[in-house]
Amino acid sequence: MTTVRVVVGGAVFDRGRLLAARRSAPPELAGRWELPGGKLEPGESARQALVRELREELGVEVEPLARIDGEWPLKPPYVLHVWTARLLAGEVRPLQDHDELRWLTPDRVDEVDWLEADRPAVAAAARLLSAGVTDSDTPSVPQETVRDHWGR
């Protein structure tokens, strides 16, 4: 039996906007957009992994706030868990694995070509922002309440 490995993604909020990151690698993902993040290391919590990954990939400090309900399959044995996060310090820069970053308001999240696994979490994040949820007040959002953002 294969052990499931968790990849954490960050729905990073700042001033009513969501951060989108365009992949530069690997080739099969290059050019598509995602919520930035990465794999949990042994002994690391999801929150610790998210802080570490966003520091490495984007050069910023974040505070993980709440996990968005749901678990989305990636290439086996990986699954995606997404956390809302608040930008604490730094200016986002594409340091690793990305070649472009964009801050998107809720009405503009459909302007980029998101990776399929990220779409439900992006929909949840957009709904939170549309509802006026602040960067410091992000409750958990049930997956079933956000599936229809892209008509799925």
mmCIF file of C-alpha atoms in Angstrom:
data_model
loop_
_atom_site.group_PDB
_atom_site.id
_atom_site.type_symbol
_atom_site.label_atom_id
_atom_site.label_comp_id
_atom_site.label_asym_id
_atom_site.label_seq_id
_atom_site.Cartn_x
_atom_site.Cartn_y
_atom_site.Cartn_z
ATOM 1 C CA MET A 1 0.000 0.000 0.000
ATOM 2 C CA THR A 2 1.297 3.438 -0.968
ATOM 3 C CA THR A 3 1.562 6.114 1.681
ATOM 4 C CA VAL A 4 -0.169 9.353 0.728
ATOM 5 C CA ARG A 5 2.129 12.382 0.766
ATOM 6 C CA VAL A 6 0.742 15.865 1.333
ATOM 7 C CA VAL A 7 1.528 18.916 -0.772
ATOM 8 C CA VAL A 8 0.459 22.202 0.800
ATOM 9 C CA GLY A 9 -0.723 25.126 -1.278
ATOM 10 C CA GLY A 10 -1.172 28.672 -0.062
ATOM 11 C CA ALA A 11 -4.191 30.797 -0.913
ATOM 12 C CA VAL A 12 -2.252 33.935 -0.013
ATOM 13 C CA PHE A 13 -4.472 36.955 0.613
ATOM 14 C CA ASP A 14 -3.364 40.566 0.590
ATOM 15 C CA ARG A 15 -5.667 43.603 0.354
ATOM 16 C CA GLY A 16 -8.579 41.596 -1.023
ATOM 17 C CA ARG A 17 -6.504 39.813 -3.646
ATOM 18 C CA LEU A 18 -5.320 36.224 -4.193
ATOM 19 C CA LEU A 19 -1.774 35.376 -5.268
ATOM 20 C CA ALA A 20 -1.374 33.243 -8.400
ATOM 21 C CA ALA A 21 1.971 31.737 -9.457
ATOM 22 C CA ARG A 22 2.816 30.502 -12.965
ATOM 23 C CA ARG A 23 4.865 27.304 -13.044
ATOM 24 C CA SER A 24 8.160 27.313 -14.918
ATOM 25 C CA ALA A 25 8.874 23.614 -14.297
ATOM 26 C CA PRO A 26 8.494 20.700 -14.767
ATOM 27 C CA PRO A 27 7.684 20.837 -18.495
ATOM 28 C CA GLU A 28 4.236 19.221 -18.101
ATOM 29 C CA LEU A 29 3.170 21.982 -15.680
ATOM 30 C CA ALA A 30 5.068 24.941 -17.163
ATOM 31 C CA GLY A 31 2.845 27.850 -18.141
ATOM 32 C CA ARG A 32 -0.051 26.799 -15.903
ATOM 33 C CA TRP A 33 -1.002 28.672 -12.737
ATOM 34 C CA GLU A 34 -1.173 27.408 -9.173
ATOM 35 C CA LEU A 35 -1.442 28.372 -5.558
ATOM 36 C CA PRO A 36 2.218 28.322 -4.473
ATOM 37 C CA GLY A 37 3.492 25.756 -1.988
ATOM 38 C CA GLY A 38 5.182 22.384 -1.862
ATOM 39 C CA LYS A 39 5.715 19.033 -0.187
ATOM 40 C CA LEU A 40 5.728 18.435 3.549
ATOM 41 C CA GLU A 41 9.091 17.275 4.848
ATOM 42 C CA PRO A 42 9.305 14.517 7.488
ATOM 43 C CA GLY A 43 8.401 15.843 10.952
ATOM 44 C CA GLU A 44 6.985 19.077 9.559
ATOM 45 C CA SER A 45 3.420 20.307 10.093
ATOM 46 C CA ALA A 46 1.383 21.634 7.179
ATOM 47 C CA ARG A 47 1.675 25.167 8.550
ATOM 48 C CA GLN A 48 5.454 24.863 8.923
ATOM 49 C CA ALA A 49 5.763 23.497 5.384
ATOM 50 C CA LEU A 50 3.711 26.342 3.932
ATOM 51 C CA VAL A 51 5.805 28.986 5.685
ATOM 52 C CA ARG A 52 9.039 27.307 4.534
ATOM 53 C CA GLU A 53 7.886 26.777 0.944
ATOM 54 C CA LEU A 54 6.663 30.344 0.444
ATOM 55 C CA ARG A 55 9.874 31.709 1.935
ATOM 56 C CA GLU A 56 11.914 29.556 -0.485
ATOM 57 C CA GLU A 57 9.747 30.046 -3.573
ATOM 58 C CA LEU A 58 8.640 33.658 -3.170
ATOM 59 C CA GLY A 59 10.888 35.305 -0.563
ATOM 60 C CA VAL A 60 8.010 36.244 1.749
ATOM 61 C CA GLU A 61 6.826 35.507 5.252
ATOM 62 C CA VAL A 62 3.234 34.351 5.649
ATOM 63 C CA GLU A 63 0.927 33.332 8.451
ATOM 64 C CA PRO A 64 -1.162 30.233 7.623
ATOM 65 C CA LEU A 65 -4.727 30.861 8.814
ATOM 66 C CA ALA A 66 -7.241 28.112 7.998
ATOM 67 C CA ARG A 67 -7.322 25.026 5.847
ATOM 68 C CA ILE A 68 -9.799 25.047 2.981
ATOM 69 C CA ASP A 69 -11.877 21.871 3.254
ATOM 70 C CA GLY A 70 -10.991 19.243 0.699
ATOM 71 C CA GLU A 71 -8.173 17.081 -0.539
ATOM 72 C CA TRP A 72 -7.332 17.036 -4.237
ATOM 73 C CA PRO A 73 -5.389 14.259 -5.960
ATOM 74 C CA LEU A 74 -2.115 15.045 -7.675
ATOM 75 C CA LYS A 75 0.319 12.627 -9.290
ATOM 76 C CA PRO A 76 0.344 9.553 -6.985
ATOM 77 C CA PRO A 77 1.128 9.354 -4.107
ATOM 78 C CA TYR A 78 0.541 13.098 -3.601
ATOM 79 C CA VAL A 79 -2.597 14.987 -2.538
ATOM 80 C CA LEU A 80 -3.100 18.741 -2.273
ATOM 81 C CA HIS A 81 -4.230 20.482 0.927
ATOM 82 C CA VAL A 82 -4.728 24.250 0.700
ATOM 83 C CA TRP A 83 -4.469 26.801 3.491
ATOM 84 C CA THR A 84 -5.435 30.432 3.452
ATOM 85 C CA ALA A 85 -2.517 32.606 4.455
ATOM 86 C CA ARG A 86 -1.853 36.239 5.205
ATOM 87 C CA LEU A 87 1.189 38.036 3.825
ATOM 88 C CA LEU A 88 3.275 39.293 6.763
ATOM 89 C CA ALA A 89 6.500 40.600 5.247
ATOM 90 C CA GLY A 90 8.373 40.866 2.002
ATOM 91 C CA GLU A 91 7.508 41.491 -1.604
ATOM 92 C CA VAL A 92 6.612 38.410 -3.635
ATOM 93 C CA ARG A 93 9.206 37.434 -6.226
ATOM 94 C CA PRO A 94 9.371 34.275 -8.358
ATOM 95 C CA LEU A 95 12.530 32.719 -6.880
ATOM 96 C CA GLN A 96 11.916 28.994 -7.505
ATOM 97 C CA ASP A 97 9.629 26.977 -9.782
ATOM 98 C CA HIS A 98 7.724 30.049 -11.061
ATOM 99 C CA ASP A 99 8.338 32.689 -13.715
ATOM 100 C CA GLU A 100 5.432 35.057 -13.086
ATOM 101 C CA LEU A 101 3.215 36.092 -10.179
ATOM 102 C CA ARG A 102 -0.104 37.940 -10.207
ATOM 103 C CA TRP A 103 -2.401 39.357 -7.550
ATOM 104 C CA LEU A 104 -5.983 38.649 -8.646
ATOM 105 C CA THR A 105 -9.213 40.096 -7.317
ATOM 106 C CA PRO A 106 -12.086 37.603 -6.987
ATOM 107 C CA ASP A 107 -13.653 38.733 -10.266
ATOM 108 C CA ARG A 108 -10.377 38.095 -12.140
ATOM 109 C CA VAL A 109 -9.360 34.626 -10.930
ATOM 110 C CA ASP A 110 -10.638 33.075 -14.172
ATOM 111 C CA GLU A 111 -8.118 35.091 -16.213
ATOM 112 C CA VAL A 112 -5.336 32.545 -15.713
ATOM 113 C CA ASP A 113 -5.104 28.858 -16.671
ATOM 114 C CA TRP A 114 -5.126 27.158 -13.259
ATOM 115 C CA LEU A 115 -3.890 23.615 -12.732
ATOM 116 C CA GLU A 116 -6.927 21.347 -12.409
ATOM 117 C CA ALA A 117 -6.118 20.303 -8.829
ATOM 118 C CA ASP A 118 -6.012 23.954 -7.714
ATOM 119 C CA ARG A 119 -9.346 25.019 -9.217
ATOM 120 C CA PRO A 120 -11.645 23.978 -6.323
ATOM 121 C CA ALA A 121 -9.415 25.695 -3.749
ATOM 122 C CA VAL A 122 -9.132 28.802 -5.926
ATOM 123 C CA ALA A 123 -12.924 28.875 -6.147
ATOM 124 C CA ALA A 124 -13.151 28.660 -2.353
ATOM 125 C CA ALA A 125 -10.599 31.426 -1.927
ATOM 126 C CA ALA A 126 -12.401 33.655 -4.441
ATOM 127 C CA ARG A 127 -15.677 33.147 -2.587
ATOM 128 C CA LEU A 128 -14.032 34.127 0.695
ATOM 129 C CA LEU A 129 -12.653 37.297 -0.853
ATOM 130 C CA SER A 130 -15.974 38.101 -2.559
ATOM 131 C CA ALA A 131 -17.707 37.727 0.804
ATOM 132 C CA GLY A 132 -15.381 40.354 2.218
ATOM 133 C CA VAL A 133 -13.379 38.018 4.405
ATOM 134 C CA THR A 134 -10.284 39.872 5.581
ATOM 135 C CA ASP A 135 -6.724 38.613 5.500
ATOM 136 C CA SER A 136 -6.953 37.743 9.193
ATOM 137 C CA ASP A 137 -10.446 36.191 9.273
ATOM 138 C CA THR A 138 -10.637 33.162 6.989
ATOM 139 C CA PRO A 139 -12.949 30.396 8.164
ATOM 140 C CA SER A 140 -12.877 26.908 6.716
ATOM 141 C CA VAL A 141 -15.090 26.591 3.643
ATOM 142 C CA PRO A 142 -16.765 23.260 2.786
ATOM 143 C CA GLN A 143 -15.689 21.907 -0.602
ATOM 144 C CA GLU A 144 -19.265 21.294 -1.774
ATOM 145 C CA THR A 145 -20.126 24.981 -1.437
ATOM 146 C CA VAL A 146 -17.522 26.034 -3.989
ATOM 147 C CA ARG A 147 -17.561 23.398 -6.719
ATOM 148 C CA ASP A 148 -19.794 25.379 -9.059
ATOM 149 C CA HIS A 149 -17.396 28.353 -9.486
ATOM 150 C CA TRP A 150 -16.249 26.820 -12.784
ATOM 151 C CA GLY A 151 -19.490 24.961 -13.388
ATOM 152 C CA ARG A 152 -18.163 21.672 -12.002
#
